[in-house]
Coordinates of C-alpha atoms and ligand atoms in Angstrom, one line a residue:
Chain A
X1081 CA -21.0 108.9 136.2
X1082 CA -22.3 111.9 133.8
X1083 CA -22.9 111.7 130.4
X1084 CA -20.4 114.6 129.1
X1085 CA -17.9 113.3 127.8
X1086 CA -14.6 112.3 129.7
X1087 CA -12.3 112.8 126.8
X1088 CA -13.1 114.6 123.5
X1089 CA -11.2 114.6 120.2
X1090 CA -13.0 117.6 118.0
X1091 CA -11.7 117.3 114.5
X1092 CA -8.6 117.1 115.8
X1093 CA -5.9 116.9 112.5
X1094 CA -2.4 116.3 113.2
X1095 CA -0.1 117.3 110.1
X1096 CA 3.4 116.0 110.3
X1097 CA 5.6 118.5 108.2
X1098 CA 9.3 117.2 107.1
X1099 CA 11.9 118.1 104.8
X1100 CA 10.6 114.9 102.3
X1101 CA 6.6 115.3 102.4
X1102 CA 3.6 116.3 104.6
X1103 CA 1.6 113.4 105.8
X1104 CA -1.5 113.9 107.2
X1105 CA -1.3 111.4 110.2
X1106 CA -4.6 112.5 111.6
X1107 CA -7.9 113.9 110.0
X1108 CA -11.3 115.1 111.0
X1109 CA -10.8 112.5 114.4
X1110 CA -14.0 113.3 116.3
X1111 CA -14.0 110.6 119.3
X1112 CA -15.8 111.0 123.0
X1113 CA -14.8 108.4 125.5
X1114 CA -17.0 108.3 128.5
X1115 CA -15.6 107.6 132.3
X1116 CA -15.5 104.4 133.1
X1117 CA -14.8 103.3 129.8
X1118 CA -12.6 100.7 128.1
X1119 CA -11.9 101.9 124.3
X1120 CA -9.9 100.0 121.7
X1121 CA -8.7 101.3 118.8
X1122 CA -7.5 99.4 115.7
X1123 CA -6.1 99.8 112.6
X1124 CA -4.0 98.9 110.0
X1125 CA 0.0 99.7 110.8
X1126 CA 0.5 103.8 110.4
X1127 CA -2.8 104.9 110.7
X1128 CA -2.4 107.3 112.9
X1129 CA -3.0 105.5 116.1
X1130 CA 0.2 106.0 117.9
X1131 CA -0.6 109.9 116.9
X1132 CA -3.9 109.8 117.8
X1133 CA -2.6 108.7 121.5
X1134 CA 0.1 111.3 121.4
X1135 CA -2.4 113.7 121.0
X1136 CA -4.0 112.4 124.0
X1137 CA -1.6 112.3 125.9
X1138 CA -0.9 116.4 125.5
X1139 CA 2.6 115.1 124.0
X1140 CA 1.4 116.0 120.2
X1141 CA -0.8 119.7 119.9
X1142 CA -3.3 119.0 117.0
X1143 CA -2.6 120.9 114.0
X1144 CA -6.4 121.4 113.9
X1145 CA -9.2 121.4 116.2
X1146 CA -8.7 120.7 119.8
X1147 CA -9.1 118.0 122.6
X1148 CA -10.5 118.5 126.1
X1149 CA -10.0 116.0 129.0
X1150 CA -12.4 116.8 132.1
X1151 CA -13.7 119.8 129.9
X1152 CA -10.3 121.5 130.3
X1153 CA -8.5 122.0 126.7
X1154 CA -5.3 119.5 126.9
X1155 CA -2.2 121.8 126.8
X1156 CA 0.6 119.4 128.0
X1157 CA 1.7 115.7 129.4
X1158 CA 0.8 115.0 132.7
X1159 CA 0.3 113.0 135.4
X1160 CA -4.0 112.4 135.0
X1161 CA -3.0 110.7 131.8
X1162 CA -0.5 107.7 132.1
X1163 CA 0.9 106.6 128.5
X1164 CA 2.2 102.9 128.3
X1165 CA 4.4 103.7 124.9
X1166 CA 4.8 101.1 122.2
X1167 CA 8.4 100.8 122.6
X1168 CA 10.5 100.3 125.6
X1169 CA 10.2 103.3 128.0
X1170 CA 11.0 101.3 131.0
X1171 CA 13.9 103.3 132.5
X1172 CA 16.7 101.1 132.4
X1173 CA 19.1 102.7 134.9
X1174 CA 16.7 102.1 137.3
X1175 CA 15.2 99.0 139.2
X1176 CA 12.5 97.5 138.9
X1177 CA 11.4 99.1 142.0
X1178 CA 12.7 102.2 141.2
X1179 CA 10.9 102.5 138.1
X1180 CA 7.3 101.9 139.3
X1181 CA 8.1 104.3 142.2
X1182 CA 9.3 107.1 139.9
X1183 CA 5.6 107.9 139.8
X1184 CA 4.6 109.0 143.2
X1185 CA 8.0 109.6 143.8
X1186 CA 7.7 112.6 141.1
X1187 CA 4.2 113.7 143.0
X1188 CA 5.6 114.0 146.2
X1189 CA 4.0 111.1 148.0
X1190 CA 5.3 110.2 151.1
X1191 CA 7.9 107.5 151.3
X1192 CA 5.3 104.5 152.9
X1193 CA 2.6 105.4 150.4
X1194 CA 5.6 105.3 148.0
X1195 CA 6.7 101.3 149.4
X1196 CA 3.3 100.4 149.8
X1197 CA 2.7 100.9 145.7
X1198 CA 5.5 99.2 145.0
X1199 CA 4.5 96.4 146.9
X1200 CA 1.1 96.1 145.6
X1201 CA 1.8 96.6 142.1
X1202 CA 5.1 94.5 142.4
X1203 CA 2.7 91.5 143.5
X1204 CA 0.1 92.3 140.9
X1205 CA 2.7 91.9 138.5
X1206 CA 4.2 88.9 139.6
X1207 CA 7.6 90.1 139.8
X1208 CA 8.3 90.2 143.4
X1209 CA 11.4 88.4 143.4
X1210 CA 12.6 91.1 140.6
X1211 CA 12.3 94.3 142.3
X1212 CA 15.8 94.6 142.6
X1213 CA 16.4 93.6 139.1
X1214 CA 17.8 95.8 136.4
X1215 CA 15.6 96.2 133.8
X1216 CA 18.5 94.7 131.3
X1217 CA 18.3 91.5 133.0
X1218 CA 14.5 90.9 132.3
X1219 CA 12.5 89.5 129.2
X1220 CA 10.5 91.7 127.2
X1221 CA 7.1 90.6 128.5
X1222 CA 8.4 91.1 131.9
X1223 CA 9.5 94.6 131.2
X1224 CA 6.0 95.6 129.4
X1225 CA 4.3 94.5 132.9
X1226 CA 6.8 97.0 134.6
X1227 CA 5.7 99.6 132.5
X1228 CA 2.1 98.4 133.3
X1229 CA 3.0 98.9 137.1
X1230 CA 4.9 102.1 136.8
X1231 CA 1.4 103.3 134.8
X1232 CA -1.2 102.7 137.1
X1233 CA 1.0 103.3 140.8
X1234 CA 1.8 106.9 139.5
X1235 CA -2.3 106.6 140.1
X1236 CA -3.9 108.6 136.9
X1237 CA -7.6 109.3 136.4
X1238 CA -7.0 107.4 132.7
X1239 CA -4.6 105.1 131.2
X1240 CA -3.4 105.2 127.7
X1241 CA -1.8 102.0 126.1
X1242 CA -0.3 101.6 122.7
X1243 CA -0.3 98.0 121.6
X1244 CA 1.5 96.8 124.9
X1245 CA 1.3 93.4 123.6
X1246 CA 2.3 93.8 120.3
X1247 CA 5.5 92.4 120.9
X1248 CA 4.7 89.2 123.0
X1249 CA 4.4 85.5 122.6
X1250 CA 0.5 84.7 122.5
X1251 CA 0.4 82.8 125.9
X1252 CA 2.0 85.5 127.8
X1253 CA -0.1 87.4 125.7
X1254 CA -3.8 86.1 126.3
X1255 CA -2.7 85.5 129.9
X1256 CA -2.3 89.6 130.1
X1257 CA -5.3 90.6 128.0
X1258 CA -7.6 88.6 130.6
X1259 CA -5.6 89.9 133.5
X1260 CA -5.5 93.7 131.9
X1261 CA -9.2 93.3 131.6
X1262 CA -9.7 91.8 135.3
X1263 CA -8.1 94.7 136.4
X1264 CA -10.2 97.3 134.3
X1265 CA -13.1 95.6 136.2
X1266 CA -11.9 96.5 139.7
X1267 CA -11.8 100.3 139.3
X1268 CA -13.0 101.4 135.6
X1269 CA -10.3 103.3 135.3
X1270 CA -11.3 104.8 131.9
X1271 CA -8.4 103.6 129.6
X1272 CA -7.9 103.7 125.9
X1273 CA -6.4 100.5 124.1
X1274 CA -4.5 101.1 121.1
X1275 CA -3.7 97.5 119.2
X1276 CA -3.0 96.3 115.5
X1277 CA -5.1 93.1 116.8
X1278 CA -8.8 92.6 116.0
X1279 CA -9.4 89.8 118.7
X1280 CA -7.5 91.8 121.2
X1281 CA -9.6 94.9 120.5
X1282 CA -12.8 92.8 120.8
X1283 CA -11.3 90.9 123.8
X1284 CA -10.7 93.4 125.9
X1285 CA -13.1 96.7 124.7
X1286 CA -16.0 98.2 125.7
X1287 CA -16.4 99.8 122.5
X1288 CA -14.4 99.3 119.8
X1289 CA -12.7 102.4 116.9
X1290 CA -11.6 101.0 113.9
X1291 CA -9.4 103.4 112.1
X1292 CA -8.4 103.4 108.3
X1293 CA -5.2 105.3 106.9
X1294 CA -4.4 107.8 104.9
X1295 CA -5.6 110.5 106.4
X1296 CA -5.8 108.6 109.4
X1297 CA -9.6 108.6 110.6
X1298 CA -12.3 107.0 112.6
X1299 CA -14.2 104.6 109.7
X1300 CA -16.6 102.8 112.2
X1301 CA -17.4 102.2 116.2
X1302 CA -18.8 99.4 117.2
X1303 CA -20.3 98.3 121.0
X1304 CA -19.0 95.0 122.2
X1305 CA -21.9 93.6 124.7
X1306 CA -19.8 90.6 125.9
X1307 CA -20.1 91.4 129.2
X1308 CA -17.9 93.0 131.8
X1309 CA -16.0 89.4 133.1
X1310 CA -14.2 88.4 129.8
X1311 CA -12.8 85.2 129.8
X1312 CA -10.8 82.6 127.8
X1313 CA -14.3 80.9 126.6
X1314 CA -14.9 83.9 124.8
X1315 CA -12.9 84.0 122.2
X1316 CA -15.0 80.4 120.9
X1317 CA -18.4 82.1 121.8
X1318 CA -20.5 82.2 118.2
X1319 CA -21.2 86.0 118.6
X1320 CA -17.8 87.2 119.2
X1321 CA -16.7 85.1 116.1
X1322 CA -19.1 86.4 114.3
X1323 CA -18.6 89.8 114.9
X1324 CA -14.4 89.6 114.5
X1325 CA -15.3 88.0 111.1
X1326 CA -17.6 91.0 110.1
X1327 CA -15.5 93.2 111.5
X1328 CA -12.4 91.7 109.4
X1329 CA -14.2 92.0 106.3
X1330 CA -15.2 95.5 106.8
X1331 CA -11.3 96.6 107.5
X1332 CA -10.6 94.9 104.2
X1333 CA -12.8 96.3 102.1
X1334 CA -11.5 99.7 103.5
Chain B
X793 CA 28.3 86.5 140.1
X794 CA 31.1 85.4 142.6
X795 CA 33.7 83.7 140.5
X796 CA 32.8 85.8 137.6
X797 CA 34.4 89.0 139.8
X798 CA 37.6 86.7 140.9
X799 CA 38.2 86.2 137.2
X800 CA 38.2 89.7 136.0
X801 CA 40.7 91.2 138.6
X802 CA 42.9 88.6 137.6
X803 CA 45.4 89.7 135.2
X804 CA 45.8 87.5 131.8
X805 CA 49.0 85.9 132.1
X806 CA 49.6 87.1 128.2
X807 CA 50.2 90.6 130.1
X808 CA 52.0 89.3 132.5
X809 CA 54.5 88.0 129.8
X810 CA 54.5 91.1 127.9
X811 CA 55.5 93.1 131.1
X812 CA 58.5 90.6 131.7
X813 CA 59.5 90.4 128.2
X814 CA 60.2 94.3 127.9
X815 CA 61.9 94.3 131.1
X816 CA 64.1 91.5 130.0
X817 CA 64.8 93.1 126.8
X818 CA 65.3 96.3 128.3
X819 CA 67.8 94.6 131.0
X820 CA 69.9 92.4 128.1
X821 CA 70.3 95.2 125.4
X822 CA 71.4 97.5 128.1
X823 CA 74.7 98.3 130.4
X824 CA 73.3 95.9 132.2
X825 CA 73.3 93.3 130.0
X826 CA 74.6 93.1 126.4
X827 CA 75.5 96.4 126.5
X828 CA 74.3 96.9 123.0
X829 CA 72.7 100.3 123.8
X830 CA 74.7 103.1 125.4
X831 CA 73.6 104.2 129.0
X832 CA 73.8 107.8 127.8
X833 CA 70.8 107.4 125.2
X834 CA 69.2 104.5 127.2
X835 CA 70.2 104.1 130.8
X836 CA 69.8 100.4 132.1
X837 CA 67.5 98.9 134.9
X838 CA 70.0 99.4 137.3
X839 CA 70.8 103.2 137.3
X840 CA 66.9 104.2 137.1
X841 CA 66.7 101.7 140.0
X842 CA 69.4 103.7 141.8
X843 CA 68.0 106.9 140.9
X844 CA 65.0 106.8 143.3
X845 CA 68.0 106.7 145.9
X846 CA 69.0 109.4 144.6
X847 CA 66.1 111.5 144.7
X848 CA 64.8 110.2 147.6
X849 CA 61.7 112.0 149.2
X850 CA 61.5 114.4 146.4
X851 CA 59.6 111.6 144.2
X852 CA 56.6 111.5 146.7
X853 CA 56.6 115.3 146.2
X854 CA 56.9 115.2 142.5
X855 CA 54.0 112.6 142.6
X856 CA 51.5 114.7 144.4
X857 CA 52.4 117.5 142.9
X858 CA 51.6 116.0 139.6
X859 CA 48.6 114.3 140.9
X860 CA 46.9 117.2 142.8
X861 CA 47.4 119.6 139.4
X862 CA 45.9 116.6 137.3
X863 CA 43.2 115.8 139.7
X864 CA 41.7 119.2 140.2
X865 CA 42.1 120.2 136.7
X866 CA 39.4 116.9 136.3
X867 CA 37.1 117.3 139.1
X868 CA 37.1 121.2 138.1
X869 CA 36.9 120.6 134.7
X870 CA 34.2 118.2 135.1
X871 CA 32.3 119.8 137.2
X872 CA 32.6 122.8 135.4
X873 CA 31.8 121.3 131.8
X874 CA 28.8 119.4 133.0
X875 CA 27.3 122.5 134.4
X876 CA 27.8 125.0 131.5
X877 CA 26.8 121.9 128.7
X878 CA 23.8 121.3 130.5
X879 CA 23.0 125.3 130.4
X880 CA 24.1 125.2 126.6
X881 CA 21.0 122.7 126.3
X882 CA 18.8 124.0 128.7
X883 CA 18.7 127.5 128.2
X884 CA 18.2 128.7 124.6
X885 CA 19.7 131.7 125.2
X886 CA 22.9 130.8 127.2
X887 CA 23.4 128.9 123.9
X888 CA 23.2 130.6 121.8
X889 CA 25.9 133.0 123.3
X890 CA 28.5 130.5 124.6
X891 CA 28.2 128.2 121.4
X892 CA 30.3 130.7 119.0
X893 CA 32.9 131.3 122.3
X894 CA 33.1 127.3 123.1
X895 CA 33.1 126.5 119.3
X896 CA 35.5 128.8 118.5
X897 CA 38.2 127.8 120.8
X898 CA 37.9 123.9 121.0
X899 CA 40.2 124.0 117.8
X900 CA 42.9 125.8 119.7
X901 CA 45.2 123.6 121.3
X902 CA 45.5 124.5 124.9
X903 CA 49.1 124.2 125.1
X904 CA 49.3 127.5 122.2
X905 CA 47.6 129.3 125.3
X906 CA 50.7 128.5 127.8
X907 CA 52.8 131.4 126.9
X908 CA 49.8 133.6 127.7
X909 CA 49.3 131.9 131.1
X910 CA 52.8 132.4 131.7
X911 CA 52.7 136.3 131.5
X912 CA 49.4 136.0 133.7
X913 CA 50.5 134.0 136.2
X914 CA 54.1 133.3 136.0
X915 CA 55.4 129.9 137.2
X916 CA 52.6 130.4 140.6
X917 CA 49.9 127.4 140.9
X918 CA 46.8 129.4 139.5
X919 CA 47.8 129.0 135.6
X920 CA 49.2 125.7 135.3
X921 CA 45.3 124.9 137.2
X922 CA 43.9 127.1 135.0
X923 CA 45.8 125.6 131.9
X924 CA 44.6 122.1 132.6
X925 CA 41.0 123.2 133.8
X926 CA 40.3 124.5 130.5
X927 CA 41.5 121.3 128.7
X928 CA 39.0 119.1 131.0
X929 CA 36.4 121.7 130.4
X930 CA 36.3 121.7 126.5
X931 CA 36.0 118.2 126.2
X932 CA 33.8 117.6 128.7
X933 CA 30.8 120.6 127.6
X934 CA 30.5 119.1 124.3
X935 CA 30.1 115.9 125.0
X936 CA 27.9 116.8 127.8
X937 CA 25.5 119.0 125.7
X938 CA 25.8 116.7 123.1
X939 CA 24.7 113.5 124.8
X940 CA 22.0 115.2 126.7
X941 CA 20.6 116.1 123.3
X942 CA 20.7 112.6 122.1
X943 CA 18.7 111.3 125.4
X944 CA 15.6 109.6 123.7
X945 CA 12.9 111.5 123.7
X946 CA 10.8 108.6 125.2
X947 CA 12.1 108.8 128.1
X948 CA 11.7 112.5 128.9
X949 CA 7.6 112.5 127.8
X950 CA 7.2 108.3 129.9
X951 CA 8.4 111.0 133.0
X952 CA 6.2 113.3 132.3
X953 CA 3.4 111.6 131.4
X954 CA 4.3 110.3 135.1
X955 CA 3.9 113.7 137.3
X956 CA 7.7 114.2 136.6
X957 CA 8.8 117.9 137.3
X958 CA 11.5 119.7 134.8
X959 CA 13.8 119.2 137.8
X960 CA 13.0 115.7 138.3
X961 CA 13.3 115.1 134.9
X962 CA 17.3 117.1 134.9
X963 CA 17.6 114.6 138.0
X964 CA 16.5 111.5 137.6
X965 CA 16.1 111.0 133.8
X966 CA 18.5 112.8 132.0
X967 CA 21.9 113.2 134.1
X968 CA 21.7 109.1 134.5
X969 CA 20.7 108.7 130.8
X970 CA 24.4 110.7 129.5
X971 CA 26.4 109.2 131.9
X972 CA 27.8 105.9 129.7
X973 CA 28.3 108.4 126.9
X974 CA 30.8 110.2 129.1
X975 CA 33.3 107.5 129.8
X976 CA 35.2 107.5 126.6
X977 CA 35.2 111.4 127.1
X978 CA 36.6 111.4 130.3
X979 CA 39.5 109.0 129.6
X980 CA 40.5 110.9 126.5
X981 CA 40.5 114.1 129.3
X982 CA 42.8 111.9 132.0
X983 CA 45.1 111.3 128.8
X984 CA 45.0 115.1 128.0
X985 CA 45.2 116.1 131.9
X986 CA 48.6 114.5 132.0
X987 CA 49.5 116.2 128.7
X988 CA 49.0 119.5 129.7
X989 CA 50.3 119.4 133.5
X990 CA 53.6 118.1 132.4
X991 CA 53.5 120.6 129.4
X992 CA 53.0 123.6 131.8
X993 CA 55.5 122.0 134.4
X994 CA 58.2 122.5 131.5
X995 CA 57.4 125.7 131.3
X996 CA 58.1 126.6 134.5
X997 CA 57.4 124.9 138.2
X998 CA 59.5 124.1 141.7
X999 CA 58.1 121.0 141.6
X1000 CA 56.2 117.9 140.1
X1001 CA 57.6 115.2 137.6
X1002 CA 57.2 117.1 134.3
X1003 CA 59.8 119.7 136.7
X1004 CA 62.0 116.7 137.0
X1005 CA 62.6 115.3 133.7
X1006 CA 63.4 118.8 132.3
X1007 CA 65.6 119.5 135.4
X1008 CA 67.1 116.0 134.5
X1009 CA 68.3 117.2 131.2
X1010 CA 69.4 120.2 132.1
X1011 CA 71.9 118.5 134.6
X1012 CA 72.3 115.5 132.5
X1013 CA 70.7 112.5 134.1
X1014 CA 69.0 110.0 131.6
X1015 CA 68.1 107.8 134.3
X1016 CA 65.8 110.1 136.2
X1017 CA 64.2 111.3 132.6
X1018 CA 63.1 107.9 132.2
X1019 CA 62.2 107.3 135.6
X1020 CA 60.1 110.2 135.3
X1021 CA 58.7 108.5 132.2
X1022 CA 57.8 105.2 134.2
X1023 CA 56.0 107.1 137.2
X1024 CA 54.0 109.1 134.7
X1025 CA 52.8 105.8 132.6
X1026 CA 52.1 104.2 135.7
X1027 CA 50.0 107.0 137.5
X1028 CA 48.6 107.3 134.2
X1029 CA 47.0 104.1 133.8
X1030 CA 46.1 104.3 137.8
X1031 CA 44.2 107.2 136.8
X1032 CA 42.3 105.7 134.4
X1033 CA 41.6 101.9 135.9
X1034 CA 40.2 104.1 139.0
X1035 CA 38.1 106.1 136.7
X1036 CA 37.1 103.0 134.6
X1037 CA 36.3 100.5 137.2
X1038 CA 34.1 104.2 139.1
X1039 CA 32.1 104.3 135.7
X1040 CA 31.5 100.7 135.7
X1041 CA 30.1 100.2 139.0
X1042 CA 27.5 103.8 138.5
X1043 CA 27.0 102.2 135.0
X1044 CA 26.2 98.5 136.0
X1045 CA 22.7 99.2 134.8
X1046 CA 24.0 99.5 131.1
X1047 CA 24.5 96.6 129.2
X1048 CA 28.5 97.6 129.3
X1049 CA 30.9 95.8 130.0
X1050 CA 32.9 97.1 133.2
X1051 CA 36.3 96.2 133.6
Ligands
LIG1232 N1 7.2 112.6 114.1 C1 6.7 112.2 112.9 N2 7.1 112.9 111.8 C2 6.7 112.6 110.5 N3 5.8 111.7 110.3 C3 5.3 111.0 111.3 C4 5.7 111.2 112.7 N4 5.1 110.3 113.5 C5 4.3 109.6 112.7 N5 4.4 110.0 111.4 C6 3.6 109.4 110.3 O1 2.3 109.5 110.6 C7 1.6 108.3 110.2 C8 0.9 107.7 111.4 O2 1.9 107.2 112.3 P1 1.5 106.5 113.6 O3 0.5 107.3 114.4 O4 2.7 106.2 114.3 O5 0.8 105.2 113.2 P2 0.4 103.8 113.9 O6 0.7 104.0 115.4 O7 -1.0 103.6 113.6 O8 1.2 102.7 113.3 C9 2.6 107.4 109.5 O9 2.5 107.5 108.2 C10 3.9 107.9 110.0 O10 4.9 107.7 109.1
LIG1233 MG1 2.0 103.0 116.6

């Protein structure tokens, strides 16, 4: 691991032109995530987080400035960078299966690497008995964890998540934030965190952006030394109290 | 799952009713019956009954004559519509110079075109295909290149994002995604289908049961007009159930219901 950075946002500004207003969804974002890294980003609904991913992603060319990935100017989507979108991109005409093969299916893998993904990440998930399953027929929490499967088996060298937990009930929840960070541990896949959710953020990150709105910029980053095994006990530790209470006051007064 | 399949091939017994109680009327205001309605503007069960007899072998003719012309004029059609709607979307260009040709003649009703297919082609095969074809095709490129512009987004960037290549993305992503929004499309072209081969079997043909109801008139035989009637209603709705309960099963992953 090398100190340049993995992936670079240089005042990057995205300006969303439409027929009612401009809005500057993005402004001035400077932001170097290193390998290996686990970076959360907050901030207030609208922001410019979802944006700020997009951009990321090579789905969303900045208006302004540029961002490099590998020290390679991002032109386009592909497969290096895996997006687990906020809404439902689960493929629903496809099976479970079928959905977290689509990855190296699209690469050209060959059809036992291909089974032997979708086994392992099947059983990761939990959700062995569903493979067959259309995604219809599942709950919300179990389709996000599809999307989580079909993310990491297409294999990319970084993941990028926007609030895949926003929309679950807070046991399925926690249950995923300590599994989600468990995992991180096992390969430091570098991956960026997108959430709406202070404790999350603080939970899960290795560093932590807080973003405030309008333009949508980076107001503060913060290091969160809990340690790479994080835990349920955490959340009841002193410091990381402390520091979400800090943190919450600081959001405010922005 | 089991009994829930038993139930829905079984046919309500309200339908069942509704059948019987038009044959019944049918039969008791009749010659048959009450004789309340002449045979001459009506005919009764009886002589429609008699007038397969009469025609004998030449109804399975009719039948597949009809049939073939209506099937290929859909899998043509089809075929044909998805192709050139998918090039409409996919290729800027090829849009923008088929648009003003397609968009122009949608309004047109096909039929105006039959006397011009006529001088073409006379009463031979090629224009009563190419007369139905066409019909197929104009409803079926809109819809196409409409409903593949209305795939969400979200899906199309999750693929890429995944490694997907434009071709897997045509594949895999898009040409499952428009399929539901077809259906409705593709009954309102087996409707039309029917329509038009009957229309250009008036017009001129050796065969097929649009040939017989106007040969019926000609010589004067109610009954077989309205026998020709009956076959078309029923191949009609045999056309459709088949292409219903085919959409159902490649659409099970929809949240539709399938018949
Ligand atoms: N495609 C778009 N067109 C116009 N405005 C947009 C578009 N996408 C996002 N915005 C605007 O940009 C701002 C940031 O949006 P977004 O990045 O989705 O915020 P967040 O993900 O933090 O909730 C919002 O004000 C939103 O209305
Ligand atoms: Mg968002």
């Amino acid at each position: 691991m090398d100190d340049s950075p993995f992936l670079e946002f240089n005042n990057v500004s995205v300006n969303f032109n439409t027929e009612q207003m401009d809005v500057l969804a993005l402004s001035d974002f400077n932001l170097s995530v290193l390998e290996n890294e686990f970076i959360c980003i907050v901030g207030e609904s609208g922001c410019g987080k979802t944006t700020a991913l997009n951009v990321a992603a090579g789905l969303i060319q900045p208006t302004s400035g540029y961002i490099k990935f590998k020290g390679k100017e991002i032109k386009g989507p592909d497969a290096s960078r895996a997006v687990v979108f906020q809404m439902d991109a689960v493929f629903p005409w496809m099976t479970v299966q079928e959905n977290i093969a689509f990855g190296p299916k699209s690469q050209n893998k060959s059809q036992s690497e291909v089974n032997s993904l979708v086994d392992q990440y099947l059983n990761l998930i939990g959700l062995q008995e569903f493979k067959s399953a259309w995604p219809k027929n599942l709950s919300g929490g179990m389709r996000k964890r599809v999307d989580l499967a079909r993310a990491y088996a297409s294999n990319p060298s970084m993941l990028l998540m926007d609030e895949p937990f926003g929309a679950l009930d807070f046991i399925m929840k926690e249950n995923l934030q300590e599994q989600s960070r468990k995992l991180f541990n096992l390969d430091k896949k570098t991956i960026i965190f997108i959430t709406h959710d202070l404790e999350e953020a603080l939970f899960l990150g290795d560093r932590l952006v807080v973003m405030t709105s309008r333009p949508g910029t980076i107001a503060k980053i913060v290091k969160c030394d809990f340690g790479e095994e994080r835990t349920f006990a955490l959340r009841s530790q002193p410091e990381f109290i402390n520091m979400r209470v800090e943190l919450r006051k600081f959001m405010e007064s922005k | 799952m089991k009994t829930k399949r038993l139930k829905l091939k079984l046919v309500s017994p309200l339908s069942i009713l509704s059948v019987f109680l038009t044959l019944f009327l049918w039969y008791s205001l009749s010659e048959d019956g009450l004789k309340i309605i002449s045979a001459i503007k009506f005919p009764p069960p009886t002589q429609v009954f008699e007038s397969i007899e009469f025609l004998g072998f030449k109804i399975f003719t009719d039948i597949f004559a009809t049939s073939a012309r209506v099937l290929f004029g859909l899998i043509v059609g089809t075929i044909l519509g998805c192709v050139v709607g998918a090039m409409i979307v996919f290729s800027r260009r090829t849009g923008e110079f088929l648009n003003p040709i397609i968009e122009g003649s949608r309004p047109v009703p096909v039929i105006a075109m039959i006397p011009f297919f006529l001088m073409w082609f006379g009463i031979e095969e090629p224009g009563k295909l190419f007369l139905v074809t066409i019909g197929v095709f104009m409803i079926v490129v809109v819809n196409v290149s409409e409903s593949i512009r209305n795939v969400p987004k979200l899906y199309i960037q999750a693929a890429q994002t995944l490694g997907a290549s434009t071709r897997i993305i045509r594949k895999r992503i898009i040409f499952p995604a428009i399929i539901p929004a077809l259906i409705g499309p593709l009954r309102v072209a087996v409707a039309l289908t029917f329509t038009l081969v009957v229309a250009a079997e008036f017009m001129g043909a050796q065969n097929g049961i649009g040939y017989r109801i106007l040969e019926a008139r000609r010589l004067f035989y109610p009954q077989v007009i309205l026998l020709g009637i009956i076959q078309l209603g029923i191949l009609a709705s045999i056309f459709d159930a088949v292409l219903q309960r085919t959409m159902g099963r490649i659409t099970r992953w929809s949240g539709r219901e399938s018949k």
